[in-house]
Amino acid sequence: MTSGQGDIDGGYAWVILAACFFMYMLLLGSIKSFGILFSEILTVTNGGAGSTALIGSTASFIQSLAGPFAILLATRYSFRLVCFCGGLCLCLGHVCCALTLDVRYWYLTYSLITGIGYGLTYVPCSTLINYYFERNRALANGIVLSASGVGGFLFPHLYRFLIDQYAISGAMLILGGVLLNICVASSFIRQPYEFSSCASKNTKELQNAPSSCKEVLCRKICVCDSKIMKDLTFLSFSLAFCLTALSYSGYFYTFPSFLESENIGKSTTVLIFSITGVCEIFARVAMGWFTDLKVLSPTSIYGLCMVISGSLAFIVPIVRHPSVYYVYAVIVGIFPGSFFALMSIILLEIVSLKDLPSAFAIVTIFIAIFCLLGIPCLGWIEDLTGSWDDVFYVSGILQLLAAVITFGVSRCTKPLVTDDNEEMEKDVNDAANENLLETSKG
């Protein structure tokens, strides 16, 4: 089943939004709660912080590598099928993790299998909503991405409860069943109009031409990739996104362990950690609403967020007081946590809507490379120094550097391509008509 143009900003678009919200909640809730699992693995196995962090960063790397394939499969077949397969992989990966506590095998079960599941679900789920909303696109993105906050609040408590009750093995088995619900949510997805068999009024006449249409779309994606990779504005913002993502992701790996090293207590650690998720619920919606007001440009909002959060990161290891930890959890949820709600909007200032999936997939690959190399380095810093203090300084520097890059190139931002979706529809219809002509001749 495919969407129609009448679904834009209304109708079934809200069902798509609800489905994406639910999938994003499960997906990001699981990813963000790896920090709870990380500290527990360190306690049980006595492994190094760097090598243990490599499990999660490798999963993120594989997630991003799978992103371009997920988009290609989603446009070739359907967003529904790709997200459904992602849910199956996530379930399988977690169930396999329950069979062993040997960290070496987790590189296969969690890093590889679960990473593929994340990749098949994340990029399609993140980009799909942009095809169903136009007038309130930033707000719709903010609502969907606020699901990350819901998951970030619920899942740390769920992880802590399951680990305390059933140990790591039992917890992973149950979590596999929880993530299987992504398959249920994906069943409500419809294929966007732009990627349907043929975007034409006379669909009955074009039933014999879907392969030609998909070939045109795939060819345009390849052309888009070559153009994007040559654009300095896109590459500059990609670098800024990578720096932000590394510092933001590092928070979920290192902050729980830092709190436990401060003898805060496991229950208090989970409470402080989950505050970030609560703040993201409201912050991402508010950020989308504020962006739609056009008081400030999306790039200016993003740069200011990085300045605020980067500056406050230096305070945590200096003051070292529980009240500061609560405040810092709030700051992370409001400012760097909202950059995901702005990323698609900023990319749409550089590329056209039809090129967004390719651009988003490329950015996620860049982010994955940074996180694959950077997150273990944060763990190794603690291994070498015996303290998490330097990690906060590094995170602050990364976010401030992202702000400098953003403000430096924001005035140079311009559309990467000038053609619009009508040209894509023309190419699709031409290919379909050519296929019909060849069929009639045969």
Tab-separated table of C-alpha atoms in Angstrom:
chain	number	residue	atom	x	y	z
A	1	MET	CA	0.000	0.000	0.000
A	2	THR	CA	1.326	3.433	-0.910
A	3	SER	CA	0.536	6.930	0.214
A	4	GLY	CA	-1.209	9.594	-1.821
A	5	GLN	CA	-0.578	13.307	-2.072
A	6	GLY	CA	-3.628	13.883	0.139
A	7	ASP	CA	-1.742	12.374	3.075
A	8	ILE	CA	0.609	15.367	3.325
A	9	ASP	CA	0.164	17.233	6.651
A	10	GLY	CA	-2.967	15.247	7.480
A	11	GLY	CA	-4.919	12.045	7.128
A	12	TYR	CA	-2.742	8.955	7.294
A	13	ALA	CA	0.329	11.115	7.904
A	14	TRP	CA	-0.524	11.090	11.616
A	15	VAL	CA	-0.598	7.294	11.651
A	16	ILE	CA	2.859	7.298	10.038
A	17	LEU	CA	4.016	9.763	12.695
A	18	ALA	CA	2.697	7.529	15.496
A	19	ALA	CA	4.373	4.441	14.008
A	20	CYS	CA	7.702	6.259	13.613
A	21	PHE	CA	7.388	7.626	17.155
A	22	PHE	CA	6.937	4.139	18.601
A	23	MET	CA	9.792	2.625	16.568
A	24	TYR	CA	12.101	5.503	17.429
A	25	MET	CA	11.262	5.144	21.125
A	26	LEU	CA	12.252	1.467	21.158
A	27	LEU	CA	15.277	1.987	18.949
A	28	LEU	CA	16.844	4.997	20.692
A	29	GLY	CA	15.813	3.821	24.140
A	30	SER	CA	17.870	0.700	23.564
A	31	ILE	CA	20.844	2.558	22.097
A	32	LYS	CA	20.983	5.154	24.871
A	33	SER	CA	20.705	2.576	27.641
A	34	PHE	CA	23.898	0.831	26.586
A	35	GLY	CA	25.622	2.946	29.231
A	36	ILE	CA	23.735	1.028	31.955
A	37	LEU	CA	24.737	-2.221	30.293
A	38	PHE	CA	28.277	-0.891	29.856
A	39	SER	CA	28.828	-0.241	33.570
A	40	GLU	CA	27.316	-3.632	34.451
A	41	ILE	CA	29.607	-5.467	32.009
A	42	LEU	CA	32.613	-3.682	33.533
A	43	THR	CA	31.520	-4.857	36.984
A	44	VAL	CA	30.822	-8.480	35.993
A	45	THR	CA	33.710	-9.134	33.606
A	46	ASN	CA	36.367	-6.709	34.934
A	47	GLY	CA	37.139	-5.782	31.330
A	48	GLY	CA	38.736	-2.521	30.265
A	49	ALA	CA	36.524	0.498	29.672
A	50	GLY	CA	37.952	1.034	26.183
A	51	SER	CA	37.477	-2.509	24.897
A	52	THR	CA	33.981	-2.739	26.394
A	53	ALA	CA	32.957	0.601	24.886
A	54	LEU	CA	34.155	-0.754	21.531
A	55	ILE	CA	31.182	-3.164	21.553
A	56	GLY	CA	28.692	-0.312	21.447
A	57	SER	CA	30.699	1.897	19.101
A	58	THR	CA	31.129	-0.986	16.653
A	59	ALA	CA	27.373	-1.552	16.723
A	60	SER	CA	26.880	2.140	15.923
A	61	PHE	CA	29.408	1.886	13.104
A	62	ILE	CA	27.650	-1.109	11.564
A	63	GLN	CA	24.334	0.678	12.050
A	64	SER	CA	25.556	3.537	9.905
A	65	LEU	CA	27.144	1.279	7.298
A	66	ALA	CA	23.781	-0.432	6.910
A	67	GLY	CA	22.038	2.941	6.498
A	68	PRO	CA	22.651	3.443	2.738
A	69	PHE	CA	21.641	-0.155	2.024
A	70	ALA	CA	18.515	0.345	4.130
A	71	ILE	CA	17.536	3.413	2.084
A	72	LEU	CA	18.214	1.635	-1.216
A	73	LEU	CA	16.148	-1.364	-0.120
A	74	ALA	CA	13.401	0.909	1.222
A	75	THR	CA	13.079	2.716	-2.126
A	76	ARG	CA	13.420	-0.489	-4.114
A	77	TYR	CA	10.967	-2.521	-2.045
A	78	SER	CA	9.322	-0.662	0.848
A	79	PHE	CA	10.070	1.208	4.066
A	80	ARG	CA	7.734	-1.206	5.828
A	81	LEU	CA	9.691	-4.329	4.840
A	82	VAL	CA	13.080	-2.848	5.752
A	83	CYS	CA	11.941	-1.696	9.219
A	84	PHE	CA	10.272	-5.072	9.795
A	85	CYS	CA	13.540	-6.900	9.024
A	86	GLY	CA	15.368	-4.478	11.312
A	87	GLY	CA	13.080	-5.425	14.191
A	88	LEU	CA	13.784	-9.111	13.589
A	89	CYS	CA	17.551	-8.518	13.654
A	90	LEU	CA	17.307	-6.540	16.882
A	91	CYS	CA	15.372	-9.334	18.547
A	92	LEU	CA	17.804	-11.991	17.298
A	93	GLY	CA	20.867	-10.022	18.380
A	94	HIS	CA	19.631	-9.507	21.946
A	95	VAL	CA	18.523	-13.130	22.307
A	96	CYS	CA	21.954	-14.319	21.152
A	97	CYS	CA	23.602	-11.993	23.704
A	98	ALA	CA	21.636	-13.783	26.421
A	99	LEU	CA	23.442	-17.035	25.600
A	100	THR	CA	26.902	-15.879	26.696
A	101	LEU	CA	28.668	-13.318	28.885
A	102	ASP	CA	31.928	-13.629	26.965
A	103	VAL	CA	32.596	-10.099	25.685
A	104	ARG	CA	34.386	-11.480	22.611
A	105	TYR	CA	31.163	-13.087	21.354
A	106	TRP	CA	29.263	-9.855	21.924
A	107	TYR	CA	31.175	-8.359	19.006
A	108	LEU	CA	29.243	-10.854	16.861
A	109	THR	CA	25.892	-10.889	18.647
A	110	TYR	CA	25.520	-7.273	19.743
A	111	SER	CA	27.902	-5.361	17.491
A	112	LEU	CA	27.101	-7.175	14.239
A	113	ILE	CA	23.567	-8.581	14.431
A	114	THR	CA	22.075	-5.844	16.585
A	115	GLY	CA	24.026	-3.203	14.670
A	116	ILE	CA	22.463	-4.374	11.403
A	117	GLY	CA	19.037	-4.201	13.044
A	118	TYR	CA	19.678	-0.633	14.184
A	119	GLY	CA	20.816	0.329	10.684
A	120	LEU	CA	17.824	-1.191	8.893
A	121	THR	CA	15.430	0.669	11.168
A	122	TYR	CA	17.128	3.971	12.037
A	123	VAL	CA	17.600	5.757	8.690
A	124	PRO	CA	14.203	4.802	7.160
A	125	CYS	CA	12.436	5.727	10.398
A	126	SER	CA	14.334	9.027	10.636
A	127	THR	CA	13.677	10.161	7.061
A	128	LEU	CA	10.192	8.792	6.386
A	129	ILE	CA	8.298	11.516	8.237
A	130	ASN	CA	9.717	14.234	5.946
A	131	TYR	CA	7.638	12.866	3.042
A	132	TYR	CA	4.366	13.178	4.969
A	133	PHE	CA	4.746	16.679	6.419
A	134	GLU	CA	5.614	19.923	4.666
A	135	ARG	CA	4.025	22.880	6.443
A	136	ASN	CA	4.989	21.650	9.939
A	137	ARG	CA	7.952	19.501	9.000
A	138	ALA	CA	10.231	20.711	11.802
A	139	LEU	CA	7.474	20.164	14.381
A	140	ALA	CA	6.757	16.668	13.036
A	141	ASN	CA	10.461	15.819	13.204
A	142	GLY	CA	10.571	17.161	16.731
A	143	ILE	CA	7.604	15.008	17.799
A	144	VAL	CA	9.085	11.843	16.315
A	145	LEU	CA	12.535	12.528	17.712
A	146	SER	CA	11.089	13.299	21.145
A	147	ALA	CA	10.424	9.562	21.262
A	148	SER	CA	14.137	9.295	21.891
A	149	GLY	CA	13.516	11.120	25.155
A	150	VAL	CA	10.670	8.784	26.079
A	151	GLY	CA	12.896	5.805	25.429
A	152	GLY	CA	15.798	7.519	27.174
A	153	PHE	CA	13.649	7.901	30.290
A	154	LEU	CA	11.958	4.483	30.324
A	155	PHE	CA	14.710	2.167	29.147
A	156	PRO	CA	17.393	2.938	31.793
A	157	HIS	CA	14.845	2.055	34.488
A	158	LEU	CA	13.817	-1.030	32.501
A	159	TYR	CA	17.446	-2.111	32.044
A	160	ARG	CA	18.241	-1.583	35.724
A	161	PHE	CA	15.143	-3.504	36.855
A	162	LEU	CA	15.691	-6.425	34.468
A	163	ILE	CA	19.403	-6.715	35.292
A	164	ASP	CA	18.711	-6.656	39.043
A	165	GLN	CA	15.953	-9.257	38.724
A	166	TYR	CA	17.252	-11.582	36.002
A	167	ALA	CA	20.958	-10.700	35.552
A	168	ILE	CA	22.359	-9.656	32.181
A	169	SER	CA	21.364	-12.856	30.354
A	170	GLY	CA	17.719	-12.741	31.395
A	171	ALA	CA	17.531	-9.014	30.743
A	172	MET	CA	18.828	-9.380	27.175
A	173	LEU	CA	16.333	-12.155	26.457
A	174	ILE	CA	13.389	-10.037	27.604
A	175	LEU	CA	14.671	-6.951	25.797
A	176	GLY	CA	14.803	-8.967	22.583
A	177	GLY	CA	11.080	-9.569	22.921
A	178	VAL	CA	10.450	-5.885	23.660
A	179	LEU	CA	12.307	-4.774	20.522
A	180	LEU	CA	10.341	-7.249	18.428
A	181	ASN	CA	7.465	-4.765	18.714
A	182	ILE	CA	9.235	-2.702	16.046
A	183	CYS	CA	7.845	-5.247	13.590
A	184	VAL	CA	4.330	-4.441	14.802
A	185	ALA	CA	4.796	-0.688	14.371
A	186	SER	CA	6.358	-1.103	10.916
A	187	SER	CA	3.214	-2.839	9.651
A	188	PHE	CA	1.404	0.543	9.727
A	189	ILE	CA	3.882	2.197	7.347
A	190	ARG	CA	2.884	3.121	3.809
A	191	GLN	CA	5.346	3.733	1.012
A	192	PRO	CA	5.837	7.481	0.321
A	193	TYR	CA	4.290	8.857	-2.848
A	194	GLU	CA	7.726	9.811	-4.215
A	195	PHE	CA	8.897	6.199	-4.061
A	196	SER	CA	5.681	4.423	-5.024
A	197	SER	CA	5.546	2.256	-8.154
A	198	CYS	CA	4.894	5.269	-10.379
A	199	ALA	CA	3.740	8.685	-9.190
A	200	SER	CA	1.067	9.161	-11.847
A	201	LYS	CA	-2.664	9.768	-11.955
A	202	ASN	CA	-3.263	6.860	-14.286
A	203	THR	CA	-1.823	4.125	-12.061
A	204	LYS	CA	-3.687	1.273	-13.742
A	205	GLU	CA	-1.912	1.910	-17.037
A	206	LEU	CA	1.490	1.847	-15.321
A	207	GLN	CA	1.230	-1.445	-13.455
A	208	ASN	CA	3.724	-3.021	-15.825
A	209	ALA	CA	6.404	-0.376	-15.176
A	210	PRO	CA	7.478	-0.458	-11.521
A	211	SER	CA	10.962	-1.807	-12.222
A	212	SER	CA	11.709	1.039	-14.618
A	213	CYS	CA	10.589	3.591	-12.058
A	214	LYS	CA	12.751	2.094	-9.321
A	215	GLU	CA	15.749	2.023	-11.657
A	216	VAL	CA	15.320	5.754	-12.278
A	217	LEU	CA	15.135	6.433	-8.536
A	218	CYS	CA	18.210	4.347	-7.775
A	219	ARG	CA	20.128	6.048	-10.576
A	220	LYS	CA	19.189	9.487	-9.223
A	221	ILE	CA	20.362	8.464	-5.749
A	222	CYS	CA	23.783	7.535	-7.159
A	223	VAL	CA	24.010	10.879	-8.977
A	224	CYS	CA	22.979	12.661	-5.787
A	225	ASP	CA	25.759	10.950	-3.816
A	226	SER	CA	28.455	12.194	-6.203
A	227	LYS	CA	27.148	15.763	-6.035
A	228	ILE	CA	26.824	15.771	-2.263
A	229	MET	CA	30.347	14.536	-1.639
A	230	LYS	CA	31.788	17.451	-3.644
A	231	ASP	CA	29.932	20.158	-1.712
A	232	LEU	CA	32.062	21.870	0.959
A	233	THR	CA	29.042	23.199	2.830
A	234	PHE	CA	27.628	19.704	3.237
A	235	LEU	CA	31.012	18.306	4.285
A	236	SER	CA	31.509	21.119	6.818
A	237	PHE	CA	28.140	20.552	8.463
A	238	SER	CA	28.810	16.808	8.398
A	239	LEU	CA	31.982	17.426	10.408
A	240	ALA	CA	30.041	19.545	12.900
A	241	PHE	CA	27.392	16.811	13.227
A	242	CYS	CA	30.132	14.225	13.791
A	243	LEU	CA	31.730	16.232	16.590
A	244	THR	CA	28.351	16.727	18.265
A	245	ALA	CA	27.351	13.082	17.889
A	246	LEU	CA	30.640	11.884	19.370
A	247	SER	CA	30.333	14.055	22.468
A	248	TYR	CA	26.601	13.325	22.787
A	249	SER	CA	26.990	9.556	22.364
A	250	GLY	CA	29.959	9.558	24.715
A	251	TYR	CA	27.691	10.956	27.425
A	252	PHE	CA	25.517	7.824	27.382
A	253	TYR	CA	28.575	5.590	27.624
A	254	THR	CA	30.571	7.434	30.259
A	255	PHE	CA	28.176	9.423	32.458
A	256	PRO	CA	26.646	6.412	34.300
A	257	SER	CA	30.128	5.056	35.048
A	258	PHE	CA	31.251	8.527	36.174
A	259	LEU	CA	28.295	8.776	38.560
A	260	GLU	CA	29.023	5.344	40.025
A	261	SER	CA	32.664	6.331	40.494
A	262	GLU	CA	31.369	9.275	42.540
A	263	ASN	CA	29.537	6.786	44.811
A	264	ILE	CA	26.159	8.233	43.902
A	265	GLY	CA	24.475	4.821	44.010
A	266	LYS	CA	22.914	2.759	41.235
A	267	SER	CA	19.337	3.901	41.793
A	268	THR	CA	20.337	7.578	41.872
A	269	THR	CA	22.532	7.046	38.818
A	270	VAL	CA	19.569	5.719	36.851
A	271	LEU	CA	17.395	8.610	38.070
A	272	ILE	CA	19.909	11.284	37.006
A	273	PHE	CA	20.584	9.494	33.742
A	274	SER	CA	16.876	9.224	32.904
A	275	ILE	CA	16.334	12.954	33.484
A	276	THR	CA	18.057	13.511	30.155
A	277	GLY	CA	15.358	11.456	28.470
A	278	VAL	CA	12.559	13.417	30.147
A	279	CYS	CA	14.044	16.707	28.990
A	280	GLU	CA	14.414	15.424	25.441
A	281	ILE	CA	10.696	14.624	25.279
A	282	PHE	CA	9.799	18.290	25.589
A	283	ALA	CA	12.968	19.860	24.208
A	284	ARG	CA	12.803	18.214	20.788
A	285	VAL	CA	9.146	19.141	20.276
A	286	ALA	CA	9.839	22.679	21.478
A	287	MET	CA	12.900	22.895	19.244
A	288	GLY	CA	10.847	21.854	16.219
A	289	TRP	CA	8.082	24.324	17.093
A	290	PHE	CA	10.581	27.150	17.646
A	291	THR	CA	12.353	26.357	14.374
A	292	ASP	CA	9.042	26.550	12.478
A	293	LEU	CA	8.551	30.076	13.867
A	294	LYS	CA	11.651	31.105	11.861
A	295	VAL	CA	12.801	33.526	14.561
A	296	LEU	CA	16.312	32.149	14.078
A	297	SER	CA	17.694	29.962	11.333
A	298	PRO	CA	18.127	26.242	12.121
A	299	THR	CA	21.906	26.623	11.860
A	300	SER	CA	21.921	29.493	14.366
A	301	ILE	CA	19.815	27.483	16.816
A	302	TYR	CA	22.135	24.516	16.425
A	303	GLY	CA	25.253	26.645	16.957
A	304	LEU	CA	23.839	28.253	20.110
A	305	CYS	CA	22.924	24.834	21.510
A	306	MET	CA	26.505	23.689	21.051
A	307	VAL	CA	27.931	26.790	22.757
A	308	ILE	CA	25.705	26.352	25.828
A	309	SER	CA	26.207	22.612	26.288
A	310	GLY	CA	29.910	22.716	25.438
A	311	SER	CA	30.579	25.457	27.979
A	312	LEU	CA	28.763	23.682	30.801
A	313	ALA	CA	30.629	20.418	30.188
A	314	PHE	CA	33.720	22.018	31.731
A	315	ILE	CA	31.892	22.738	34.994
A	316	VAL	CA	31.029	19.117	35.917
A	317	PRO	CA	34.538	17.850	36.828
A	318	ILE	CA	35.400	21.168	38.531
A	319	VAL	CA	32.427	21.566	40.889
A	320	ARG	CA	31.761	17.826	41.508
A	321	HIS	CA	28.449	18.132	43.350
A	322	PRO	CA	25.246	16.030	42.937
A	323	SER	CA	23.176	19.114	42.100
A	324	VAL	CA	25.549	19.870	39.213
A	325	TYR	CA	25.058	16.337	37.889
A	326	TYR	CA	21.284	16.858	37.793
A	327	VAL	CA	21.714	20.174	35.995
A	328	TYR	CA	24.126	18.689	33.493
A	329	ALA	CA	21.673	15.860	32.730
A	330	VAL	CA	19.031	18.508	31.994
A	331	ILE	CA	21.400	20.515	29.789
A	332	VAL	CA	22.353	17.464	27.716
A	333	GLY	CA	18.672	16.625	27.194
A	334	ILE	CA	17.761	20.140	26.074
A	335	PHE	CA	20.668	21.284	23.918
A	336	PRO	CA	22.922	18.644	22.321
A	337	GLY	CA	20.056	16.152	22.503
A	338	SER	CA	17.991	18.384	20.229
A	339	PHE	CA	20.495	18.455	17.388
A	340	PHE	CA	18.910	15.331	15.911
A	341	ALA	CA	15.661	17.278	15.509
A	342	LEU	CA	17.575	19.940	13.585
A	343	MET	CA	19.789	17.721	11.464
A	344	SER	CA	17.194	16.875	8.798
A	345	ILE	CA	16.038	20.506	8.666
A	346	ILE	CA	19.599	21.773	8.199
A	347	LEU	CA	20.262	19.159	5.521
A	348	LEU	CA	17.146	20.300	3.657
A	349	GLU	CA	18.730	23.759	3.435
A	350	ILE	CA	21.592	22.143	1.525
A	351	VAL	CA	19.941	19.346	-0.494
A	352	SER	CA	16.513	18.826	-2.020
A	353	LEU	CA	13.822	16.671	-0.410
A	354	LYS	CA	14.303	13.768	-2.806
A	355	ASP	CA	18.041	13.746	-2.010
A	356	LEU	CA	17.512	13.731	1.760
A	357	PRO	CA	17.752	9.937	2.273
A	358	SER	CA	21.134	9.799	0.533
A	359	ALA	CA	22.444	12.842	2.403
A	360	PHE	CA	21.191	11.487	5.733
A	361	ALA	CA	22.772	8.089	5.084
A	362	ILE	CA	26.124	9.681	4.207
A	363	VAL	CA	26.086	11.776	7.383
A	364	THR	CA	25.330	8.716	9.506
A	365	ILE	CA	28.333	6.925	7.968
A	366	PHE	CA	30.581	9.865	8.858
A	367	ILE	CA	29.151	9.903	12.375
A	368	ALA	CA	29.703	6.170	12.713
A	369	ILE	CA	33.376	6.449	11.794
A	370	PHE	CA	33.895	9.195	14.364
A	371	CYS	CA	32.061	7.248	17.079
A	372	LEU	CA	33.796	3.960	16.210
A	373	LEU	CA	37.183	5.567	16.795
A	374	GLY	CA	36.214	8.204	19.342
A	375	ILE	CA	34.076	6.427	21.926
A	376	PRO	CA	36.687	3.745	22.765
A	377	CYS	CA	39.204	6.591	23.079
A	378	LEU	CA	37.009	8.119	25.787
A	379	GLY	CA	37.135	4.796	27.616
A	380	TRP	CA	40.893	4.522	27.151
A	381	ILE	CA	41.303	8.017	28.614
A	382	GLU	CA	39.749	6.682	31.812
A	383	ASP	CA	41.906	3.553	31.647
A	384	LEU	CA	45.066	5.686	31.417
A	385	THR	CA	44.172	8.416	33.907
A	386	GLY	CA	41.911	6.511	36.278
A	387	SER	CA	39.399	9.369	36.110
A	388	TRP	CA	36.518	10.478	33.892
A	389	ASP	CA	37.327	14.198	34.319
A	390	ASP	CA	39.239	14.598	31.057
A	391	VAL	CA	36.311	13.056	29.165
A	392	PHE	CA	34.153	16.074	30.060
A	393	TYR	CA	36.848	18.471	28.881
A	394	VAL	CA	37.118	16.631	25.568
A	395	SER	CA	33.329	16.650	25.136
A	396	GLY	CA	33.164	20.381	25.773
A	397	ILE	CA	35.909	21.095	23.248
A	398	LEU	CA	34.183	18.965	20.604
A	399	GLN	CA	30.868	20.805	20.993
A	400	LEU	CA	32.475	24.248	20.944
A	401	LEU	CA	34.393	23.287	17.816
A	402	ALA	CA	31.101	22.191	16.210
A	403	ALA	CA	29.674	25.635	17.010
A	404	VAL	CA	32.660	27.371	15.413
A	405	ILE	CA	32.249	25.327	12.219
A	406	THR	CA	28.490	25.972	12.137
A	407	PHE	CA	28.735	29.739	12.517
A	408	GLY	CA	31.653	29.819	10.105
A	409	VAL	CA	29.822	28.197	7.175
A	410	SER	CA	26.171	29.108	7.890
A	411	ARG	CA	26.277	32.165	5.635
A	412	CYS	CA	27.526	30.039	2.761
A	413	THR	CA	24.647	27.552	2.968
A	414	LYS	CA	22.779	27.200	-0.310
A	415	PRO	CA	20.772	24.467	-2.076
A	416	LEU	CA	23.023	21.797	-3.489
A	417	VAL	CA	20.678	21.147	-6.406
A	418	THR	CA	17.987	23.309	-7.941
A	419	ASP	CA	15.666	20.744	-9.466
A	420	ASP	CA	12.568	19.724	-7.532
A	421	ASN	CA	10.327	16.749	-7.115
A	422	GLU	CA	8.412	17.540	-10.304
A	423	GLU	CA	11.534	16.733	-12.325
A	424	MET	CA	11.832	13.393	-10.549
A	425	GLU	CA	8.188	12.610	-11.296
A	426	LYS	CA	8.803	13.533	-14.959
A	427	ASP	CA	11.729	11.109	-15.141
A	428	VAL	CA	9.667	8.396	-13.483
A	429	ASN	CA	6.724	8.898	-15.838
A	430	ASP	CA	9.003	9.002	-18.900
A	431	ALA	CA	10.542	5.706	-17.882
A	432	ALA	CA	7.126	4.201	-17.276
A	433	ASN	CA	5.824	5.387	-20.644
A	434	GLU	CA	8.901	4.033	-22.386
A	435	ASN	CA	8.330	0.686	-20.709
A	436	LEU	CA	4.673	0.690	-21.821
A	437	LEU	CA	5.728	1.485	-25.407
A	438	GLU	CA	8.198	-1.385	-25.437
A	439	THR	CA	5.529	-3.682	-24.004
A	440	SER	CA	3.002	-2.707	-26.689
A	441	LYS	CA	5.601	-3.286	-29.420
A	442	GLY	CA	6.391	-6.701	-28.017
